[in-house]
């Protein structure tokens, strides 16, 4: 059923719709991982990591809304259902139970890195298909790279800061 008519030709719409849907799933999944780690983190760095995780959650939730609404604006129905996320999520996830602060930092760096790699592929894919969507994906990537940096910096050993 086509409800919202697209302004893009069919082939470009296919590429763009896939890029937006995959990004939506990555962002929603990251927001869930962020909360899971926010609730389960333990260790001496609890406070700073607990708070940092909520920044990731806020950023990914906001970006997921932008990405989903871009899809809708192009006539592609966004699918953010839990069963869709469970079936298609492809980033590293959290193990169950309590998570040591060091484990959380490693988890967030690897999950964000995987998301960034996938986003950069979609930035290339949408360059011709839809530069407007590409622009949006570039902003999302910049923000995830900022988040990744903040966790990566957390990981640096205290006695080797040079
Ligand atoms: Fe909280």
mmCIF file of N, CA and C in Angstrom, residues 13-140:
data_model
loop_
_atom_site.group_PDB
_atom_site.id
_atom_site.type_symbol
_atom_site.label_atom_id
_atom_site.label_comp_id
_atom_site.label_asym_id
_atom_site.label_seq_id
_atom_site.Cartn_x
_atom_site.Cartn_y
_atom_site.Cartn_z
ATOM 1 N N UNK A 13 14.993 5.345 -4.518
ATOM 2 C CA UNK A 13 14.174 5.168 -3.320
ATOM 3 C C UNK A 13 14.506 3.846 -2.630
ATOM 4 N N UNK A 14 14.744 2.801 -3.430
ATOM 5 C CA UNK A 14 15.101 1.497 -2.861
ATOM 6 C C UNK A 14 16.373 1.589 -2.034
ATOM 7 N N UNK A 15 17.408 2.196 -2.618
ATOM 8 C CA UNK A 15 18.702 2.349 -1.933
ATOM 9 C C UNK A 15 18.530 3.189 -0.662
ATOM 10 N N UNK A 16 17.815 4.291 -0.810
ATOM 11 C CA UNK A 16 17.653 5.224 0.307
ATOM 12 C C UNK A 16 16.799 4.622 1.418
ATOM 13 N N UNK A 17 15.717 3.964 1.033
ATOM 14 C CA UNK A 17 14.826 3.341 2.018
ATOM 15 C C UNK A 17 15.557 2.283 2.826
ATOM 16 N N UNK A 18 16.368 1.475 2.156
ATOM 17 C CA UNK A 18 17.144 0.442 2.853
ATOM 18 C C UNK A 18 18.141 1.084 3.810
ATOM 19 N N UNK A 19 18.837 2.114 3.352
ATOM 20 C CA UNK A 19 19.828 2.797 4.197
ATOM 21 C C UNK A 19 19.157 3.377 5.446
ATOM 22 N N UNK A 20 17.985 3.975 5.270
ATOM 23 C CA UNK A 20 17.294 4.590 6.410
ATOM 24 C C UNK A 20 16.758 3.528 7.369
ATOM 25 N N UNK A 21 16.182 2.462 6.833
ATOM 26 C CA UNK A 21 15.649 1.403 7.696
ATOM 27 C C UNK A 21 16.764 0.724 8.498
ATOM 28 N N UNK A 22 17.886 0.424 7.831
ATOM 29 C CA UNK A 22 19.001 -0.219 8.545
ATOM 30 C C UNK A 22 19.567 0.715 9.617
ATOM 31 N N UNK A 23 19.619 2.001 9.309
ATOM 32 C CA UNK A 23 20.120 2.975 10.282
ATOM 33 C C UNK A 23 19.160 3.080 11.464
ATOM 34 N N UNK A 24 17.876 3.041 11.168
ATOM 35 C CA UNK A 24 16.861 3.100 12.231
ATOM 36 C C UNK A 24 17.057 1.934 13.207
ATOM 37 N N UNK A 25 17.231 0.739 12.682
ATOM 38 C CA UNK A 25 17.419 -0.442 13.540
ATOM 39 C C UNK A 25 18.710 -0.314 14.357
ATOM 40 N N UNK A 26 19.791 0.120 13.721
ATOM 41 C CA UNK A 26 21.058 0.297 14.453
ATOM 42 C C UNK A 26 20.888 1.300 15.602
ATOM 43 N N UNK A 27 20.218 2.413 15.331
ATOM 44 C CA UNK A 27 20.073 3.461 16.347
ATOM 45 C C UNK A 27 19.163 3.017 17.491
ATOM 46 N N UNK A 28 18.058 2.365 17.155
ATOM 47 C CA UNK A 28 17.153 1.878 18.211
ATOM 48 C C UNK A 28 17.854 0.815 19.048
ATOM 49 N N UNK A 29 18.602 -0.063 18.374
ATOM 50 C CA UNK A 29 19.357 -1.093 19.096
ATOM 51 C C UNK A 29 20.404 -0.472 20.010
ATOM 52 N N UNK A 30 21.121 0.535 19.506
ATOM 53 C CA UNK A 30 22.127 1.217 20.331
ATOM 54 C C UNK A 30 21.484 1.880 21.552
ATOM 55 N N UNK A 31 20.295 2.430 21.377
ATOM 56 C CA UNK A 31 19.627 3.076 22.512
ATOM 57 C C UNK A 31 19.251 2.026 23.568
ATOM 58 N N UNK A 32 18.896 0.834 23.127
ATOM 59 C CA UNK A 32 18.563 -0.240 24.083
ATOM 60 C C UNK A 32 19.813 -0.761 24.788
ATOM 61 N N UNK A 33 20.892 -0.917 24.039
ATOM 62 C CA UNK A 33 22.172 -1.344 24.640
ATOM 63 C C UNK A 33 22.627 -0.300 25.664
ATOM 64 N N UNK A 34 22.475 0.970 25.290
ATOM 65 C CA UNK A 34 22.878 2.064 26.181
ATOM 66 C C UNK A 34 22.139 1.995 27.510
ATOM 67 N N UNK A 35 20.839 1.768 27.460
ATOM 68 C CA UNK A 35 20.061 1.673 28.706
ATOM 69 C C UNK A 35 20.411 0.406 29.482
ATOM 70 N N UNK A 36 20.582 -0.716 28.775
ATOM 71 C CA UNK A 36 20.947 -1.972 29.440
ATOM 72 C C UNK A 36 22.251 -1.780 30.235
ATOM 73 N N UNK A 37 23.231 -1.126 29.597
ATOM 74 C CA UNK A 37 24.515 -0.892 30.257
ATOM 75 C C UNK A 37 24.369 0.151 31.375
ATOM 76 N N UNK A 38 23.550 1.168 31.148
ATOM 77 C CA UNK A 38 23.275 2.218 32.150
ATOM 78 C C UNK A 38 22.752 1.583 33.452
ATOM 79 N N UNK A 39 21.893 0.569 33.313
ATOM 80 C CA UNK A 39 21.295 -0.073 34.494
ATOM 81 C C UNK A 39 22.219 -1.103 35.117
ATOM 82 N N UNK A 40 23.082 -1.710 34.326
ATOM 83 C CA UNK A 40 23.842 -2.874 34.806
ATOM 84 C C UNK A 40 25.314 -2.608 35.088
ATOM 85 N N UNK A 41 25.767 -1.384 34.816
ATOM 86 C CA UNK A 41 27.198 -1.112 35.023
ATOM 87 C C UNK A 41 27.549 -1.147 36.518
ATOM 88 N N UNK A 42 28.688 -1.771 36.821
ATOM 89 C CA UNK A 42 29.235 -1.765 38.192
ATOM 90 C C UNK A 42 30.739 -1.488 38.111
ATOM 91 N N UNK A 43 31.285 -0.944 39.199
ATOM 92 C CA UNK A 43 32.737 -0.711 39.226
ATOM 93 C C UNK A 43 33.062 0.706 39.632
ATOM 94 N N UNK A 44 34.368 0.990 39.810
ATOM 95 C CA UNK A 44 34.788 2.300 40.318
ATOM 96 C C UNK A 44 34.403 3.480 39.426
ATOM 97 N N UNK A 45 34.210 3.224 38.148
ATOM 98 C CA UNK A 45 33.852 4.339 37.252
ATOM 99 C C UNK A 45 32.344 4.394 36.984
ATOM 100 N N UNK A 46 31.590 3.748 37.890
ATOM 101 C CA UNK A 46 30.133 3.673 37.704
ATOM 102 C C UNK A 46 29.510 5.008 37.307
ATOM 103 N N UNK A 47 29.773 6.026 38.113
ATOM 104 C CA UNK A 47 29.028 7.292 37.960
ATOM 105 C C UNK A 47 29.238 7.926 36.575
ATOM 106 N N UNK A 48 30.499 8.069 36.174
ATOM 107 C CA UNK A 48 30.747 8.763 34.898
ATOM 108 C C UNK A 48 30.204 7.957 33.715
ATOM 109 N N UNK A 49 30.357 6.638 33.779
ATOM 110 C CA UNK A 49 29.893 5.812 32.658
ATOM 111 C C UNK A 49 28.372 5.738 32.630
ATOM 112 N N UNK A 50 27.772 5.617 33.810
ATOM 113 C CA UNK A 50 26.307 5.616 33.941
ATOM 114 C C UNK A 50 25.714 6.866 33.267
ATOM 115 N N UNK A 51 26.315 8.010 33.521
ATOM 116 C CA UNK A 51 25.817 9.265 32.952
ATOM 117 C C UNK A 51 26.123 9.362 31.454
ATOM 118 N N UNK A 52 27.331 8.957 31.075
ATOM 119 C CA UNK A 52 27.725 8.996 29.659
ATOM 120 C C UNK A 52 26.782 8.136 28.807
ATOM 121 N N UNK A 53 26.367 7.006 29.359
ATOM 122 C CA UNK A 53 25.476 6.106 28.623
ATOM 123 C C UNK A 53 24.136 6.772 28.315
ATOM 124 N N UNK A 54 23.652 7.585 29.244
ATOM 125 C CA UNK A 54 22.380 8.258 28.968
ATOM 126 C C UNK A 54 22.519 9.305 27.869
ATOM 127 N N UNK A 55 23.726 9.830 27.680
ATOM 128 C CA UNK A 55 23.942 10.737 26.545
ATOM 129 C C UNK A 55 23.823 9.979 25.232
ATOM 130 N N UNK A 56 24.352 8.768 25.207
ATOM 131 C CA UNK A 56 24.231 7.929 24.005
ATOM 132 C C UNK A 56 22.756 7.610 23.738
ATOM 133 N N UNK A 57 22.042 7.275 24.809
ATOM 134 C CA UNK A 57 20.626 6.931 24.661
ATOM 135 C C UNK A 57 19.848 8.133 24.099
ATOM 136 N N UNK A 58 20.085 9.308 24.670
ATOM 137 C CA UNK A 58 19.370 10.510 24.205
ATOM 138 C C UNK A 58 19.697 10.797 22.739
ATOM 139 N N UNK A 59 20.990 10.701 22.392
ATOM 140 C CA UNK A 59 21.407 11.004 21.014
ATOM 141 C C UNK A 59 20.822 9.995 20.026
ATOM 142 N N UNK A 60 20.899 8.711 20.354
ATOM 143 C CA UNK A 60 20.422 7.695 19.410
ATOM 144 C C UNK A 60 18.896 7.733 19.286
ATOM 145 N N UNK A 61 18.202 8.028 20.381
ATOM 146 C CA UNK A 61 16.731 8.154 20.315
ATOM 147 C C UNK A 61 16.361 9.319 19.386
ATOM 148 N N UNK A 62 17.048 10.436 19.564
ATOM 149 C CA UNK A 62 16.731 11.605 18.744
ATOM 150 C C UNK A 62 17.028 11.338 17.263
ATOM 151 N N UNK A 63 18.193 10.741 17.001
ATOM 152 C CA UNK A 63 18.544 10.443 15.610
ATOM 153 C C UNK A 63 17.593 9.417 15.000
ATOM 154 N N UNK A 64 17.132 8.472 15.803
ATOM 155 C CA UNK A 64 16.213 7.458 15.266
ATOM 156 C C UNK A 64 14.925 8.136 14.785
ATOM 157 N N UNK A 65 14.497 9.143 15.508
ATOM 158 C CA UNK A 65 13.289 9.880 15.114
ATOM 159 C C UNK A 65 13.502 10.620 13.794
ATOM 160 N N UNK A 66 14.655 11.265 13.665
ATOM 161 C CA UNK A 66 14.982 11.998 12.436
ATOM 162 C C UNK A 66 15.039 11.062 11.232
ATOM 163 N N UNK A 67 15.690 9.914 11.442
ATOM 164 C CA UNK A 67 15.869 8.937 10.360
ATOM 165 C C UNK A 67 14.504 8.336 9.952
ATOM 166 N N UNK A 68 13.702 7.985 10.945
ATOM 167 C CA UNK A 68 12.388 7.393 10.658
ATOM 168 C C UNK A 68 11.500 8.396 9.919
ATOM 169 N N UNK A 69 11.562 9.647 10.340
ATOM 170 C CA UNK A 69 10.712 10.655 9.703
ATOM 171 C C UNK A 69 11.202 11.010 8.304
ATOM 172 N N UNK A 70 12.504 10.882 8.090
ATOM 173 C CA UNK A 70 13.027 11.055 6.716
ATOM 174 C C UNK A 70 12.480 9.939 5.822
ATOM 175 N N UNK A 71 12.471 8.717 6.312
ATOM 176 C CA UNK A 71 11.914 7.601 5.540
ATOM 177 C C UNK A 71 10.447 7.882 5.219
ATOM 178 N N UNK A 72 9.684 8.265 6.227
ATOM 179 C CA UNK A 72 8.255 8.542 6.032
ATOM 180 C C UNK A 72 8.054 9.656 4.999
ATOM 181 N N UNK A 73 8.893 10.685 5.089
ATOM 182 C CA UNK A 73 8.779 11.809 4.156
ATOM 183 C C UNK A 73 9.026 11.381 2.716
ATOM 184 N N UNK A 74 9.795 10.286 2.557
ATOM 185 C CA UNK A 74 10.090 9.780 1.209
ATOM 186 C C UNK A 74 9.086 8.723 0.768
ATOM 187 N N UNK A 75 8.133 8.410 1.635
ATOM 188 C CA UNK A 75 7.121 7.425 1.264
ATOM 189 C C UNK A 75 7.476 6.008 1.662
ATOM 190 N N UNK A 76 8.498 5.852 2.520
ATOM 191 C CA UNK A 76 8.884 4.518 3.006
ATOM 192 C C UNK A 76 8.417 4.389 4.449
ATOM 193 N N UNK A 77 7.592 3.388 4.715
ATOM 194 C CA UNK A 77 7.081 3.200 6.068
ATOM 195 C C UNK A 77 8.200 2.735 6.995
ATOM 196 N N UNK A 78 8.550 3.533 8.034
ATOM 197 C CA UNK A 78 9.621 3.121 8.939
ATOM 198 C C UNK A 78 9.150 1.972 9.833
ATOM 199 N N UNK A 79 10.040 1.010 10.080
ATOM 200 C CA UNK A 79 9.681 -0.150 10.899
ATOM 201 C C UNK A 79 10.562 -0.209 12.143
ATOM 202 N N UNK A 80 10.020 0.268 13.259
ATOM 203 C CA UNK A 80 10.771 0.268 14.516
ATOM 204 C C UNK A 80 10.192 -0.707 15.520
ATOM 205 N N UNK A 81 9.511 -1.750 15.011
ATOM 206 C CA UNK A 81 8.894 -2.712 15.929
ATOM 207 C C UNK A 81 9.969 -3.558 16.625
ATOM 208 N N UNK A 82 9.723 -3.933 17.905
ATOM 209 C CA UNK A 82 10.714 -4.736 18.616
ATOM 210 C C UNK A 82 11.083 -6.015 17.875
ATOM 211 N N UNK A 83 10.102 -6.669 17.248
ATOM 212 C CA UNK A 83 10.412 -7.921 16.533
ATOM 213 C C UNK A 83 11.304 -7.661 15.325
ATOM 214 N N UNK A 84 11.161 -6.484 14.720
ATOM 215 C CA UNK A 84 12.031 -6.131 13.582
ATOM 216 C C UNK A 84 13.452 -5.872 14.070
ATOM 217 N N UNK A 85 13.571 -5.162 15.188
ATOM 218 C CA UNK A 85 14.899 -4.896 15.748
ATOM 219 C C UNK A 85 15.568 -6.224 16.117
ATOM 220 N N UNK A 86 14.816 -7.098 16.794
ATOM 221 C CA UNK A 86 15.374 -8.389 17.220
ATOM 222 C C UNK A 86 15.824 -9.213 16.014
ATOM 223 N N UNK A 87 15.058 -9.159 14.931
ATOM 224 C CA UNK A 87 15.366 -9.999 13.764
ATOM 225 C C UNK A 87 16.494 -9.435 12.912
ATOM 226 N N UNK A 88 16.706 -8.112 12.947
ATOM 227 C CA UNK A 88 17.652 -7.529 11.993
ATOM 228 C C UNK A 88 18.849 -6.815 12.629
ATOM 229 N N UNK A 89 18.899 -6.737 13.946
ATOM 230 C CA UNK A 89 19.995 -6.024 14.606
ATOM 231 C C UNK A 89 21.320 -6.745 14.370
ATOM 232 N N UNK A 90 22.350 -6.007 13.933
ATOM 233 C CA UNK A 90 23.606 -6.644 13.518
ATOM 234 C C UNK A 90 24.844 -6.084 14.222
ATOM 235 N N UNK A 91 24.650 -5.297 15.288
ATOM 236 C CA UNK A 91 25.806 -4.738 16.002
ATOM 237 C C UNK A 91 26.161 -5.634 17.196
ATOM 238 N N UNK A 92 27.391 -5.497 17.743
ATOM 239 C CA UNK A 92 27.720 -6.253 18.955
ATOM 240 C C UNK A 92 26.763 -5.857 20.084
ATOM 241 N N UNK A 93 26.282 -6.826 20.844
ATOM 242 C CA UNK A 93 25.323 -6.531 21.918
ATOM 243 C C UNK A 93 25.908 -6.799 23.291
ATOM 244 N N UNK A 94 25.158 -6.426 24.331
ATOM 245 C CA UNK A 94 25.601 -6.630 25.711
ATOM 246 C C UNK A 94 25.262 -8.055 26.154
ATOM 247 N N UNK A 95 26.137 -8.636 26.973
ATOM 248 C CA UNK A 95 25.774 -9.914 27.596
ATOM 249 C C UNK A 95 24.767 -9.637 28.717
ATOM 250 N N UNK A 96 24.090 -10.680 29.187
ATOM 251 C CA UNK A 96 23.110 -10.426 30.243
ATOM 252 C C UNK A 96 23.793 -10.282 31.603
ATOM 253 N N UNK A 97 23.091 -9.698 32.533
ATOM 254 C CA UNK A 97 23.611 -9.537 33.893
ATOM 255 C C UNK A 97 24.436 -8.271 34.065
ATOM 256 N N UNK A 98 25.089 -8.178 35.234
ATOM 257 C CA UNK A 98 25.905 -7.001 35.559
ATOM 258 C C UNK A 98 27.084 -6.888 34.612
ATOM 259 N N UNK A 99 27.500 -5.653 34.371
ATOM 260 C CA UNK A 99 28.617 -5.403 33.446
ATOM 261 C C UNK A 99 29.676 -4.567 34.164
ATOM 262 N N UNK A 100 30.904 -5.030 34.129
ATOM 263 C CA UNK A 100 31.990 -4.240 34.731
ATOM 264 C C UNK A 100 32.173 -2.957 33.927
ATOM 265 N N UNK A 101 32.601 -1.890 34.596
ATOM 266 C CA UNK A 101 32.782 -0.610 33.894
ATOM 267 C C UNK A 101 33.714 -0.743 32.681
ATOM 268 N N UNK A 102 34.791 -1.532 32.848
ATOM 269 C CA UNK A 102 35.737 -1.713 31.733
ATOM 270 C C UNK A 102 35.069 -2.448 30.555
ATOM 271 N N UNK A 103 34.220 -3.415 30.880
ATOM 272 C CA UNK A 103 33.490 -4.161 29.836
ATOM 273 C C UNK A 103 32.530 -3.237 29.090
ATOM 274 N N UNK A 104 31.909 -2.336 29.838
ATOM 275 C CA UNK A 104 30.944 -1.415 29.224
ATOM 276 C C UNK A 104 31.650 -0.499 28.222
ATOM 277 N N UNK A 105 32.825 -0.006 28.628
ATOM 278 C CA UNK A 105 33.574 0.873 27.720
ATOM 279 C C UNK A 105 33.925 0.119 26.439
ATOM 280 N N UNK A 106 34.418 -1.112 26.580
ATOM 281 C CA UNK A 106 34.760 -1.909 25.393
ATOM 282 C C UNK A 106 33.534 -2.198 24.541
ATOM 283 N N UNK A 107 32.451 -2.523 25.203
ATOM 284 C CA UNK A 107 31.197 -2.802 24.486
ATOM 285 C C UNK A 107 30.745 -1.585 23.683
ATOM 286 N N UNK A 108 30.747 -0.411 24.333
ATOM 287 C CA UNK A 108 30.248 0.782 23.655
ATOM 288 C C UNK A 108 31.168 1.206 22.513
ATOM 289 N N UNK A 109 32.478 1.072 22.715
ATOM 290 C CA UNK A 109 33.408 1.403 21.629
ATOM 291 C C UNK A 109 33.154 0.473 20.445
ATOM 292 N N UNK A 110 33.017 -0.826 20.698
ATOM 293 C CA UNK A 110 32.853 -1.751 19.562
ATOM 294 C C UNK A 110 31.485 -1.604 18.908
ATOM 295 N N UNK A 111 30.437 -1.394 19.694
ATOM 296 C CA UNK A 111 29.095 -1.235 19.103
ATOM 297 C C UNK A 111 29.029 0.054 18.273
ATOM 298 N N UNK A 112 29.595 1.143 18.821
ATOM 299 C CA UNK A 112 29.574 2.412 18.093
ATOM 300 C C UNK A 112 30.436 2.321 16.831
ATOM 301 N N UNK A 113 31.589 1.653 16.941
ATOM 302 C CA UNK A 113 32.451 1.504 15.764
ATOM 303 C C UNK A 113 31.749 0.738 14.654
ATOM 304 N N UNK A 114 31.068 -0.328 15.020
ATOM 305 C CA UNK A 114 30.340 -1.123 14.021
ATOM 306 C C UNK A 114 29.240 -0.272 13.373
ATOM 307 N N UNK A 115 28.543 0.502 14.192
ATOM 308 C CA UNK A 115 27.475 1.364 13.660
ATOM 309 C C UNK A 115 28.061 2.408 12.702
ATOM 310 N N UNK A 116 29.215 2.973 13.071
ATOM 311 C CA UNK A 116 29.861 4.001 12.245
ATOM 312 C C UNK A 116 30.309 3.408 10.903
ATOM 313 N N UNK A 117 30.900 2.221 10.942
ATOM 314 C CA UNK A 117 31.341 1.563 9.699
ATOM 315 C C UNK A 117 30.152 1.358 8.761
ATOM 316 N N UNK A 118 29.050 0.884 9.330
ATOM 317 C CA UNK A 118 27.857 0.642 8.516
ATOM 318 C C UNK A 118 27.294 1.963 7.981
ATOM 319 N N UNK A 119 27.318 3.007 8.800
ATOM 320 C CA UNK A 119 26.822 4.307 8.353
ATOM 321 C C UNK A 119 27.666 4.867 7.212
ATOM 322 N N UNK A 120 28.980 4.676 7.312
ATOM 323 C CA UNK A 120 29.853 5.200 6.256
ATOM 324 C C UNK A 120 29.588 4.498 4.926
ATOM 325 N N UNK A 121 29.246 3.219 4.989
ATOM 326 C CA UNK A 121 28.861 2.503 3.758
ATOM 327 C C UNK A 121 27.571 3.100 3.172
ATOM 328 N N UNK A 122 26.650 3.423 4.060
ATOM 329 C CA UNK A 122 25.368 3.993 3.590
ATOM 330 C C UNK A 122 25.551 5.425 3.074
ATOM 331 N N UNK A 123 26.513 6.138 3.638
ATOM 332 C CA UNK A 123 26.807 7.494 3.143
ATOM 333 C C UNK A 123 27.249 7.393 1.680
ATOM 334 N N UNK A 124 28.101 6.404 1.392
ATOM 335 C CA UNK A 124 28.526 6.195 -0.005
ATOM 336 C C UNK A 124 27.365 5.786 -0.881
ATOM 337 N N UNK A 125 26.547 4.872 -0.357
ATOM 338 C CA UNK A 125 25.435 4.333 -1.152
ATOM 339 C C UNK A 125 24.395 5.404 -1.502
ATOM 340 N N UNK A 126 24.220 6.382 -0.612
ATOM 341 C CA UNK A 126 23.179 7.385 -0.838
ATOM 342 C C UNK A 126 23.701 8.653 -1.534
ATOM 343 N N UNK A 127 24.984 8.670 -1.839
ATOM 344 C CA UNK A 127 25.566 9.886 -2.433
ATOM 345 C C UNK A 127 24.822 10.335 -3.690
ATOM 346 N N UNK A 128 24.577 9.389 -4.593
ATOM 347 C CA UNK A 128 23.843 9.717 -5.824
ATOM 348 C C UNK A 128 22.342 9.556 -5.624
ATOM 349 N N UNK A 129 21.978 8.517 -4.879
ATOM 350 C CA UNK A 129 20.552 8.165 -4.733
ATOM 351 C C UNK A 129 19.753 9.293 -4.078
ATOM 352 N N UNK A 130 20.300 9.849 -3.004
ATOM 353 C CA UNK A 130 19.600 10.938 -2.318
ATOM 354 C C UNK A 130 20.548 11.716 -1.413
ATOM 355 N N UNK A 131 21.138 12.794 -1.944
ATOM 356 C CA UNK A 131 22.095 13.591 -1.157
ATOM 357 C C UNK A 131 21.486 14.191 0.111
ATOM 358 N N UNK A 132 20.185 14.357 0.132
ATOM 359 C CA UNK A 132 19.543 14.918 1.332
ATOM 360 C C UNK A 132 19.618 13.903 2.473
ATOM 361 N N UNK A 133 19.318 12.643 2.147
ATOM 362 C CA UNK A 133 19.459 11.565 3.140
ATOM 363 C C UNK A 133 20.928 11.381 3.503
ATOM 364 N N UNK A 134 21.807 11.485 2.514
ATOM 365 C CA UNK A 134 23.240 11.352 2.777
ATOM 366 C C UNK A 134 23.681 12.389 3.814
ATOM 367 N N UNK A 135 23.204 13.609 3.654
ATOM 368 C CA UNK A 135 23.545 14.696 4.568
ATOM 369 C C UNK A 135 23.122 14.358 6.000
ATOM 370 N N UNK A 136 21.924 13.795 6.104
ATOM 371 C CA UNK A 136 21.404 13.403 7.416
ATOM 372 C C UNK A 136 22.273 12.290 8.036
ATOM 373 N N UNK A 137 22.642 11.315 7.203
ATOM 374 C CA UNK A 137 23.469 10.206 7.701
ATOM 375 C C UNK A 137 24.855 10.698 8.126
ATOM 376 N N UNK A 138 25.360 11.710 7.433
ATOM 377 C CA UNK A 138 26.656 12.303 7.801
ATOM 378 C C UNK A 138 26.568 12.931 9.202
ATOM 379 N N UNK A 139 25.481 13.650 9.478
ATOM 380 C CA UNK A 139 25.325 14.259 10.819
ATOM 381 C C UNK A 139 25.233 13.190 11.897
ATOM 382 N N UNK A 140 24.486 12.127 11.623
ATOM 383 C CA UNK A 140 24.356 11.046 12.606
ATOM 384 C C UNK A 140 25.730 10.429 12.872
#
